[in-house]
Short mmCIF file of C-alpha atoms and ligand atoms in Angstrom, two decimals:
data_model
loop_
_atom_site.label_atom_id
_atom_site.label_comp_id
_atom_site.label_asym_id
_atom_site.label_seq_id
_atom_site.Cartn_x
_atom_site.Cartn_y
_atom_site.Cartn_z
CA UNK A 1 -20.89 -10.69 29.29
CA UNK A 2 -23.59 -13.79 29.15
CA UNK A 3 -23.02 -13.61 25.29
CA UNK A 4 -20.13 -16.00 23.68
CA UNK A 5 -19.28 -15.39 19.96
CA UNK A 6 -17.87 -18.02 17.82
CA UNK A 7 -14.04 -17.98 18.50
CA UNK A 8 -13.32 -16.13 15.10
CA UNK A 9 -15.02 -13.21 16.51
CA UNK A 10 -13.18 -12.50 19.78
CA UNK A 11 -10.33 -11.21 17.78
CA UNK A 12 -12.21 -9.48 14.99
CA UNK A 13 -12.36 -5.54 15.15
CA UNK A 14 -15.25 -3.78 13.19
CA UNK A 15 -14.37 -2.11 9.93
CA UNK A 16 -13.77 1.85 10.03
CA UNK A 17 -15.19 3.68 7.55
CA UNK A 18 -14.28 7.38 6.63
CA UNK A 19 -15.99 9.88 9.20
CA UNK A 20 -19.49 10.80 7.54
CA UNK A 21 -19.61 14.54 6.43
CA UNK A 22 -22.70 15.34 8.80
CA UNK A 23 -20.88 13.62 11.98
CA UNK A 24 -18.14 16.09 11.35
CA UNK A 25 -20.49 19.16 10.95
CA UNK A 26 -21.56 18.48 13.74
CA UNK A 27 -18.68 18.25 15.82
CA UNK A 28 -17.35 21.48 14.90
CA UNK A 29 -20.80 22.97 14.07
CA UNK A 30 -19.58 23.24 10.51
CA UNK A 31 -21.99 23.77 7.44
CA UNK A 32 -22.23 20.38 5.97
CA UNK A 33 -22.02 21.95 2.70
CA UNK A 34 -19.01 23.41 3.11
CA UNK A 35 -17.01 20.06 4.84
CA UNK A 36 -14.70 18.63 1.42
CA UNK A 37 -14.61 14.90 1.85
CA UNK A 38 -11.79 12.75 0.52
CA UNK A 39 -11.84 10.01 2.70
CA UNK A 40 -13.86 7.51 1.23
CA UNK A 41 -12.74 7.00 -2.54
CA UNK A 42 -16.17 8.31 -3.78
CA UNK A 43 -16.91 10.17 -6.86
CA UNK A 44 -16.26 13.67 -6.82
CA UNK A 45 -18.73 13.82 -9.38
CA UNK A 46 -21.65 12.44 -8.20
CA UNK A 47 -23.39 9.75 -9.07
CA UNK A 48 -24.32 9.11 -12.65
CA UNK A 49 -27.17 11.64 -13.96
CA UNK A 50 -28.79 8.59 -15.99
CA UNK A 51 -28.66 6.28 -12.56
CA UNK A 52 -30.48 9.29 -10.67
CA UNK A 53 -33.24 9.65 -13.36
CA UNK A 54 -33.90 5.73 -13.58
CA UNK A 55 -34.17 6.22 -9.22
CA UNK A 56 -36.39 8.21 -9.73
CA UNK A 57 -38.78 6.42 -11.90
CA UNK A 58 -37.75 3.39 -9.97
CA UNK A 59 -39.09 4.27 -6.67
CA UNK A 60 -42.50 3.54 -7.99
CA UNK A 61 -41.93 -0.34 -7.89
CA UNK A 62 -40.04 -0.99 -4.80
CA UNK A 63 -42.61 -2.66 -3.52
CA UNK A 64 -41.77 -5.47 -5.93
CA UNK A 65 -38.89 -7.79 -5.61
CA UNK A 66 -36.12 -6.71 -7.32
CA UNK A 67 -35.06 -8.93 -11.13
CA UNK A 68 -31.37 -9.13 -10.24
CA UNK A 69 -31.32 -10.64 -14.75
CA UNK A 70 -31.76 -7.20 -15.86
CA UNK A 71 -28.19 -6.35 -14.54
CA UNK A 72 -26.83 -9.61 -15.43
CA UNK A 73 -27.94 -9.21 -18.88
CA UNK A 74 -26.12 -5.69 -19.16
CA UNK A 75 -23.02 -6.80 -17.61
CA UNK A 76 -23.07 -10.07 -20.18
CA UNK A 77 -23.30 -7.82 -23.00
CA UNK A 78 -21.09 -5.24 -21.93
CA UNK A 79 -18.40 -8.28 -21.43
CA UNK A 80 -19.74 -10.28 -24.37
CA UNK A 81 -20.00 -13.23 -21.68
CA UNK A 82 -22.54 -15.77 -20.35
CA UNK A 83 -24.96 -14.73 -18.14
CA UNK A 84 -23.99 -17.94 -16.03
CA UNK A 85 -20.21 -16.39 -15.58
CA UNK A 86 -21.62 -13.25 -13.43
CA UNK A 87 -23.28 -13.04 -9.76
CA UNK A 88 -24.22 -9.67 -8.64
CA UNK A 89 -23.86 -8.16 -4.82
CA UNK A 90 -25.14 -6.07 -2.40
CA UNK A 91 -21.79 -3.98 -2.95
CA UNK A 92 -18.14 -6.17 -4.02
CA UNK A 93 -17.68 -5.95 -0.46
CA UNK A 94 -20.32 -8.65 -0.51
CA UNK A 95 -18.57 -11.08 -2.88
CA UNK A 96 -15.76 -11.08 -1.39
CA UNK A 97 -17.47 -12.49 1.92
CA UNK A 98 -19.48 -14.86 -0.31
CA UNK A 99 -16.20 -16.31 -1.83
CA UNK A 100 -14.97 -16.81 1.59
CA UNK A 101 -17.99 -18.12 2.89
CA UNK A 102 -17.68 -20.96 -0.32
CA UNK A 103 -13.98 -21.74 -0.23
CA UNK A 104 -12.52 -21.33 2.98
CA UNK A 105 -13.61 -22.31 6.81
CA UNK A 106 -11.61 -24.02 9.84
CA UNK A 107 -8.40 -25.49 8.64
CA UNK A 108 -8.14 -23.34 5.63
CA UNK A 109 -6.18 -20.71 4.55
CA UNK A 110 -5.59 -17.54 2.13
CA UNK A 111 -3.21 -14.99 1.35
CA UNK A 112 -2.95 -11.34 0.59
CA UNK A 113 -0.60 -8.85 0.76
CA UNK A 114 0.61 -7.04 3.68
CA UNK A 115 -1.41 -3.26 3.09
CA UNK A 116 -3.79 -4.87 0.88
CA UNK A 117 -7.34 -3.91 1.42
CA UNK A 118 -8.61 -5.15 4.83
CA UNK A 119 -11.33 -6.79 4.30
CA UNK A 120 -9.67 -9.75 2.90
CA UNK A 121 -8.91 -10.61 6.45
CA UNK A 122 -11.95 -9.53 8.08
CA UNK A 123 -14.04 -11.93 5.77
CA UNK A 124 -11.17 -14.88 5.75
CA UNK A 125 -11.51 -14.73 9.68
CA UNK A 126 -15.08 -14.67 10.00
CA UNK A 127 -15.28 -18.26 8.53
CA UNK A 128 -12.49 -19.67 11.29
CA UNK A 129 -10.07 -20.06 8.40
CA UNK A 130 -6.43 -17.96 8.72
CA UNK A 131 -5.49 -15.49 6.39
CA UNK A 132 -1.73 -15.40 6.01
CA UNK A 133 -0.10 -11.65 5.23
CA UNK A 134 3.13 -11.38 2.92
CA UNK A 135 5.41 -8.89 3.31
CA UNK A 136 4.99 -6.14 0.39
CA UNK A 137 7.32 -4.92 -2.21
CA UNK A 138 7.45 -1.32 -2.22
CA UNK A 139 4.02 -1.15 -0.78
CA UNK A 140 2.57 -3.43 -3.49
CA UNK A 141 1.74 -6.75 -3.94
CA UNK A 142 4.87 -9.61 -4.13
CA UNK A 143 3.33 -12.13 -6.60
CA UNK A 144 6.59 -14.75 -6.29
CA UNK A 145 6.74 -14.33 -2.33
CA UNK A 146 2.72 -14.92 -2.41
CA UNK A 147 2.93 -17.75 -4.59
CA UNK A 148 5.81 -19.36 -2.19
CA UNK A 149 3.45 -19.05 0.94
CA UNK A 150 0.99 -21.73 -0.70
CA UNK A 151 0.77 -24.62 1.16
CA UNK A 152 -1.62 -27.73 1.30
CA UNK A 153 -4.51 -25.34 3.08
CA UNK A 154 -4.49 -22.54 1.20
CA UNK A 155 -7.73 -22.22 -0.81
CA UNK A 156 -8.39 -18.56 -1.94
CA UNK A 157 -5.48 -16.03 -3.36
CA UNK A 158 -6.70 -12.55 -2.66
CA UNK A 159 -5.43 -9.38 -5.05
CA UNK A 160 -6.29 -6.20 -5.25
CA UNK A 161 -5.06 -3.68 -8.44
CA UNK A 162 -5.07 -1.56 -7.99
CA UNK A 163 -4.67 -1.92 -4.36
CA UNK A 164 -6.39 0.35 -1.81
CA UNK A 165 -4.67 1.70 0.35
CA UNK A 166 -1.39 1.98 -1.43
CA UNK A 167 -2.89 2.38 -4.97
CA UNK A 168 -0.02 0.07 -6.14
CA UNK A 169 -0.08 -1.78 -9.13
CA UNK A 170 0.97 -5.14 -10.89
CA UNK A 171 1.09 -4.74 -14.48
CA UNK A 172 -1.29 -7.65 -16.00
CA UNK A 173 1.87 -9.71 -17.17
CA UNK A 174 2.72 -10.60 -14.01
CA UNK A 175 -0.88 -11.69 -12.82
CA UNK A 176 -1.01 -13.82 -16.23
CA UNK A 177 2.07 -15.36 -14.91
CA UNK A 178 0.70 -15.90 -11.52
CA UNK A 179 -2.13 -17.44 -12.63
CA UNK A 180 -0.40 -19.93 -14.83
CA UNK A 181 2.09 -21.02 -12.09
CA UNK A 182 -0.68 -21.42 -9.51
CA UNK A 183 -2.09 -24.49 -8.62
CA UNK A 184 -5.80 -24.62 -10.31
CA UNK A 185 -7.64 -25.57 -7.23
CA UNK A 186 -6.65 -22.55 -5.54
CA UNK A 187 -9.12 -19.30 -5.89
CA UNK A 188 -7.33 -16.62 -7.24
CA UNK A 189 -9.91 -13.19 -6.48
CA UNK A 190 -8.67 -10.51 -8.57
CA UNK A 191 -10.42 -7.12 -7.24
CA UNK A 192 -10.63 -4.44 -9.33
CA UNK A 193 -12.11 -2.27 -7.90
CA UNK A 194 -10.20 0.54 -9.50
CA UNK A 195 -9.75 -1.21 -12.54
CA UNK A 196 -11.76 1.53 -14.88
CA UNK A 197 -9.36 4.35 -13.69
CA UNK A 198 -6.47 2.74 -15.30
CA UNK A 199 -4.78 4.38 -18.26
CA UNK A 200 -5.33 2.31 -21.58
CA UNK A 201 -1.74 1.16 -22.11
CA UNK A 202 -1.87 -0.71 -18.44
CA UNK A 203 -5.40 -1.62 -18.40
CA UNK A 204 -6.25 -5.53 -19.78
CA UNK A 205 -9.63 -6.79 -20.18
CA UNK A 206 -8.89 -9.17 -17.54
CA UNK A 207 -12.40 -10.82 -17.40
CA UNK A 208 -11.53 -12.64 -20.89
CA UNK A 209 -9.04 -14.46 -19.04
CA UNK A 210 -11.60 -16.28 -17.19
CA UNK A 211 -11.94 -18.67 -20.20
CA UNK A 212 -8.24 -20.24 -19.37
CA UNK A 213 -8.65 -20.22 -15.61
CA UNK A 214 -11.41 -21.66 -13.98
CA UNK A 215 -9.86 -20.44 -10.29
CA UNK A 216 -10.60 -17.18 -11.57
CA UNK A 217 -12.74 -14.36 -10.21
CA UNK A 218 -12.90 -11.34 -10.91
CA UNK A 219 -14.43 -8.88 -8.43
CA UNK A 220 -15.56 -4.52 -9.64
CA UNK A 221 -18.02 -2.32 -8.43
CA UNK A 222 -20.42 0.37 -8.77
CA UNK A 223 -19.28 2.24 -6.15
CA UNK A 224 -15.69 4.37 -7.21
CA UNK A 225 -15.93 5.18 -11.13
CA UNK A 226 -20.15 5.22 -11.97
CA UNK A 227 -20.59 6.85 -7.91
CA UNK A 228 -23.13 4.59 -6.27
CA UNK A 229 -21.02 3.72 -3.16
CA UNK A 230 -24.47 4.21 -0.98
CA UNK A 231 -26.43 1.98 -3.16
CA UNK A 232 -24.33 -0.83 -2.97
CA UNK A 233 -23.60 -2.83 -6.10
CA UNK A 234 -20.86 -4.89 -7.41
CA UNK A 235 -20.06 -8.22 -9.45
CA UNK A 236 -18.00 -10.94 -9.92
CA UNK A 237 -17.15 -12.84 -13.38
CA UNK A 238 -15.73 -16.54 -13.17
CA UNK A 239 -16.33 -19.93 -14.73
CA UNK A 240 -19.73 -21.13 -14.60
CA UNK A 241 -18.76 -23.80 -11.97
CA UNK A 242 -17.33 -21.05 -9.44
CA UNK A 243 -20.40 -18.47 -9.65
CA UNK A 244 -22.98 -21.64 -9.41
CA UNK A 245 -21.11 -22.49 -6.10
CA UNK A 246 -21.26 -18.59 -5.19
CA UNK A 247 -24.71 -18.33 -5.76
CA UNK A 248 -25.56 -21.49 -3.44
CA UNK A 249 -24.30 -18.98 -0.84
CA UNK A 250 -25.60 -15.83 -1.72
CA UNK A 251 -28.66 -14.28 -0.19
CA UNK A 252 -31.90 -14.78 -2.71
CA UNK A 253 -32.68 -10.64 -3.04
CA UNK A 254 -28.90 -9.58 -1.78
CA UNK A 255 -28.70 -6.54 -4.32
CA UNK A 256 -31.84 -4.09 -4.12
CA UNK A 257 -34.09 -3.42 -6.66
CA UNK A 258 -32.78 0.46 -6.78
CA UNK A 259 -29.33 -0.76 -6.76
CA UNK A 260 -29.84 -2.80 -9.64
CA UNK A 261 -31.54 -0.53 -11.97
CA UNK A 262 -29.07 2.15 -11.25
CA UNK A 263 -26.19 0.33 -12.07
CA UNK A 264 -27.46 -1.02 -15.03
CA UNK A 265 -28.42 2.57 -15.96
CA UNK A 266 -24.86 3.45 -15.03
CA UNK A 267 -23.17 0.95 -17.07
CA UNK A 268 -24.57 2.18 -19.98
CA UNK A 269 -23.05 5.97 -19.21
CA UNK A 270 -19.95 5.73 -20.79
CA UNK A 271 -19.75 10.10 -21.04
CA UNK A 272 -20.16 9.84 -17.44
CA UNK A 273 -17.01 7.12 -16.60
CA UNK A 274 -14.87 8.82 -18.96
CA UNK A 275 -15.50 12.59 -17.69
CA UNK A 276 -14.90 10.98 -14.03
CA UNK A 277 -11.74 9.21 -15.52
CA UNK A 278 -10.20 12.29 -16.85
CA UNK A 279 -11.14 14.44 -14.45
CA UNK A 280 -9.67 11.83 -11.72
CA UNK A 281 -6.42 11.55 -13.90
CA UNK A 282 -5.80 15.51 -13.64
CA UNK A 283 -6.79 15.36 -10.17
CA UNK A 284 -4.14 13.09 -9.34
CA UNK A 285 -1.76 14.86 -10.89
CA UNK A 286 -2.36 18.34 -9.16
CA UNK A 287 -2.03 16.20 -6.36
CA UNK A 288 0.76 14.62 -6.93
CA UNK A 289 2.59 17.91 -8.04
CA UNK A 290 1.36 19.96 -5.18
CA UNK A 291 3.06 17.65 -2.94
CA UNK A 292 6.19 17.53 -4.08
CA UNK A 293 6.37 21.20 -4.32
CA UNK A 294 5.88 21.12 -0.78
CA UNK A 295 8.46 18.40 -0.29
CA UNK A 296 5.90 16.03 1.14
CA UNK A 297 6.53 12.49 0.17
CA UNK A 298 3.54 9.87 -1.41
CA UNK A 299 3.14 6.89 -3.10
CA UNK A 300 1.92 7.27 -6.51
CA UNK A 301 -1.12 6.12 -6.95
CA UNK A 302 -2.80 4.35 -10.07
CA UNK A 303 -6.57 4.77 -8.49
CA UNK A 304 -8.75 7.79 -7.14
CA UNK A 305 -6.61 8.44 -3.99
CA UNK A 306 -3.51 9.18 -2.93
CA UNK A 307 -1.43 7.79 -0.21
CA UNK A 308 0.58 10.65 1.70
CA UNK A 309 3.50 10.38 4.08
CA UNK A 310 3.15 12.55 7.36
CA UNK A 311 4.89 11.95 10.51
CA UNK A 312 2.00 11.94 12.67
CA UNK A 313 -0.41 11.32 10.66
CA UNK A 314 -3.62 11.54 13.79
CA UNK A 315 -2.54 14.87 14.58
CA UNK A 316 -2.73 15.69 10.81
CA UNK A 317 -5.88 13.78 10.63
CA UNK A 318 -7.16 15.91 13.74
CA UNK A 319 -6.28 19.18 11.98
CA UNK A 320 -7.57 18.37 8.62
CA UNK A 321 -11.15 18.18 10.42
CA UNK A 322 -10.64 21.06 12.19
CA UNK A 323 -10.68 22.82 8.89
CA UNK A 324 -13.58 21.14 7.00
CA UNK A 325 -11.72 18.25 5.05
CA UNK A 326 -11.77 14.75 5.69
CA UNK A 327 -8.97 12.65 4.99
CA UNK A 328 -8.42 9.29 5.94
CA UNK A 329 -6.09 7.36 8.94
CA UNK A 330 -5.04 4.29 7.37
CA UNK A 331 -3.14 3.12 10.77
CA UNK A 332 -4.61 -0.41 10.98
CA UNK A 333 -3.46 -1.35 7.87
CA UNK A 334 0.11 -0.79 9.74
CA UNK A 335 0.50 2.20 7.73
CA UNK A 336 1.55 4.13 10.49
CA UNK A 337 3.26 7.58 9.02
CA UNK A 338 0.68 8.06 6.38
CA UNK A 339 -2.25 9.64 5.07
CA UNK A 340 -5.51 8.35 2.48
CA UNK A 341 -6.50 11.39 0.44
CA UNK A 342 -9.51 10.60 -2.06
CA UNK A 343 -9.00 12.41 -5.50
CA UNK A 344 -11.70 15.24 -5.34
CA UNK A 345 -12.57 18.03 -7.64
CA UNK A 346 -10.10 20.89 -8.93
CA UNK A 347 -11.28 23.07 -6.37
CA UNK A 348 -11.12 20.67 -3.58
CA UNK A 349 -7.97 18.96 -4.38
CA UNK A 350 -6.44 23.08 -4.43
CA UNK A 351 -8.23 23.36 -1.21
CA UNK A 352 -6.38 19.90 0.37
CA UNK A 353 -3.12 21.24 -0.93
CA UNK A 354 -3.68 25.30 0.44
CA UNK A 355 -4.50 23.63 3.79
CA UNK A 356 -1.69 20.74 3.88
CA UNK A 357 0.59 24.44 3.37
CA UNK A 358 -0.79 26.07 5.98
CA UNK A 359 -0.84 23.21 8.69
CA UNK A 360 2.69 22.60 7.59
CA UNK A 361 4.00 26.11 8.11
CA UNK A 362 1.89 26.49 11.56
CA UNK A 363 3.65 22.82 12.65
CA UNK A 364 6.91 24.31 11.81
C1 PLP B 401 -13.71 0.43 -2.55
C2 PLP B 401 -13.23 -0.95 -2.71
C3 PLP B 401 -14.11 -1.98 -2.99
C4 PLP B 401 -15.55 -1.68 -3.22
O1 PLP B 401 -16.37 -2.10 -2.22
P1 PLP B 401 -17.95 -2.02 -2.42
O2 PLP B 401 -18.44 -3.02 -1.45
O3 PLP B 401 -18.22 -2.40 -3.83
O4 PLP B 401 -18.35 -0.62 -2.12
C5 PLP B 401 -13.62 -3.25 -3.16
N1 PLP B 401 -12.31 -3.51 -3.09
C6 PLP B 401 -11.42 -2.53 -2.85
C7 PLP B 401 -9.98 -2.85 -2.84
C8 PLP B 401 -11.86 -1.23 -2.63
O5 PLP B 401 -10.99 -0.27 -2.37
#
């Protein structure tokens, strides 16, 4: 090759996403409409009805530059916080490589958990810094262990909780705790991406606690709960200090002018987030009680997916698509007997479980 990357690259592998639904169709020559996808995390729902209307009316003016304030504004009043203690992205995935981008490089470190969600390393190692990995506790994050790996180059703390893929969670006590024993030049990113599918009697308001930690960010997103994964659109809330250095680093228009109306649109759609909450809770649970009926092991899950033991889980993967459903192999996350399954709706959570029944009884 006549091309040489920056070191960092050589051992970087591109991210996997879940196999797209018309990919599939057309590998099996399968009606798209037909192909039940749950491997993704996406709304079974749909995207917000009031986000698609303000599309709509929206398209009209995409030849202008998009006003990133009117979703800043939205999210300051929704948190009853300064506008200056929010920056926006083209998706979280987005702030999470900004933060990196800021606060770590050659010589520098972070840590995240061992299953935690992947692209804490992809983004660490694209700036030539080293992300160190700490052994989980039952599949979930180790707070005390994490806190013992500091050393004198660590610079960003990455958590995710719920995590994805394990959908393991830390009750907010502990983080408090975390936080206070930390030292306060360290970045501590809390991702939530989940957060808004927590029940009420685990779920903090998290983004108050910003006030006592400067090293705080906290990173959510339009893509799981309001359903505008393909629009990409997330945010991060800190101290004003940490999103002025964020936004040094951020791309002027990073979050599109569609992106940004929608999510605004679907902020203010609380009948939508709580139908998709509920309807995610009871999802779960047929889930969940399907597969124990059948005797197949999982971990539970506090987010819109499930993680599912299977022995081999490519072969179960590989028959899954056979019949129409996408699930997801989580195998580079070291996963290695187990199984992603995105929450869906009734009928295609019922149609995940009939299938799992049948593949099972045809393995055996
Ligand atoms: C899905 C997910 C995100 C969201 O990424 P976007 O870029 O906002 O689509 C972030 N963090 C975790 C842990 C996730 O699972």
């Amino acid at each position: 090759m006549n091309f040489t990357p920056v070191p960092q690259i050589s051992s970087l592998h591109p991210y996997k996403p879940g196999l797209p639904i018309d990919e599939l169709a057309r590998r099996y020559n399968l009606d798209p409409s037909k192909i039940i996808k749950l491997a993704s995390n996406e709304n079974p729902l749909g995207p917000s009805p009031r986000a698609q209307e303000v599309i709509e009316k929206g398209v009209q003016n995409i030849h202008r530059y998009p006003d990133q304030h009117l979703l800043i504004d939205a999210l300051s009043n929704t948190y009853n916080l300064h506008s200056s203690n929010i920056i926006i992205g083209n998706g979280s995935n987005d702030i999470l490589d900004l933060i990196a981008r800021v606060f770590l490089g050659s010589g520098f470190e972070s840590i995240s958990s061992q299953y935690a969600f992947i692209v804490y390393k992809i983004v660490t190692q694209l700036t030539g810094a080293k992300n160190v990995t700490v052994s989980a506790k039952e599949y979930g994050h180790d707070l005390p262990a994490m806190e013992l790996a500091i050393n004198k180059n660590t610079r960003v703390i990455w958590i995710a909780n719920p995590n994805n893929p394990t959908g393991t969670f830390v009750p907010y006590q502990e983080i408090r705790r975390f936080l206070e024993s930390i030292p306060p030049h360290i970045i501590v990113v809390l991702d939530e991406a989940y957060f808004e599918y927590l029940d009420d009697d685990q779920a903090i308001e998290s983004t108050k606690w910003i006030q006592d930690f400067n090293n705080l960010i906290i990173v959510r997103t339009f893509s799981k709960i309001y359903g505008l994964a393909g629009l990409r659109a997330g945010y991060g809330i800190g101290s004003p200090q940490l999103i002025e250095l964020l936004n040094r680093a951020r791309q002027p228009f990073n979050m599109n002018g569609l992106a940004i109306e929608a999510a605004t649109a679907a902020l203010a759609d609380t009948a939508f987030k709580n139908q998709s909450r509920e309807q995610n809770k009871a999802g779960l649970q047929m889930l969940q009680q399907g597969l124990a009926k059948m005797g197949v092991k999982y971990i539970p899950s506090h987010g819109n997916f499930i993680t599912v033991f299977t022995e081999d889980p490519m072969t179960t993967y590989e028959r899954f698509l056979s019949q129409g459903i996408i699930v997801r192999p989580v195998t580079e996350y070291g996963l290695t007997k187990h199984l992603r399954v995105s929450v869906g709706t009734g009928a295609e959570n019922r149609q995940f479980l009939s299938t799992w029944e049948t593949l099972a009884t045809k393995l055996s």
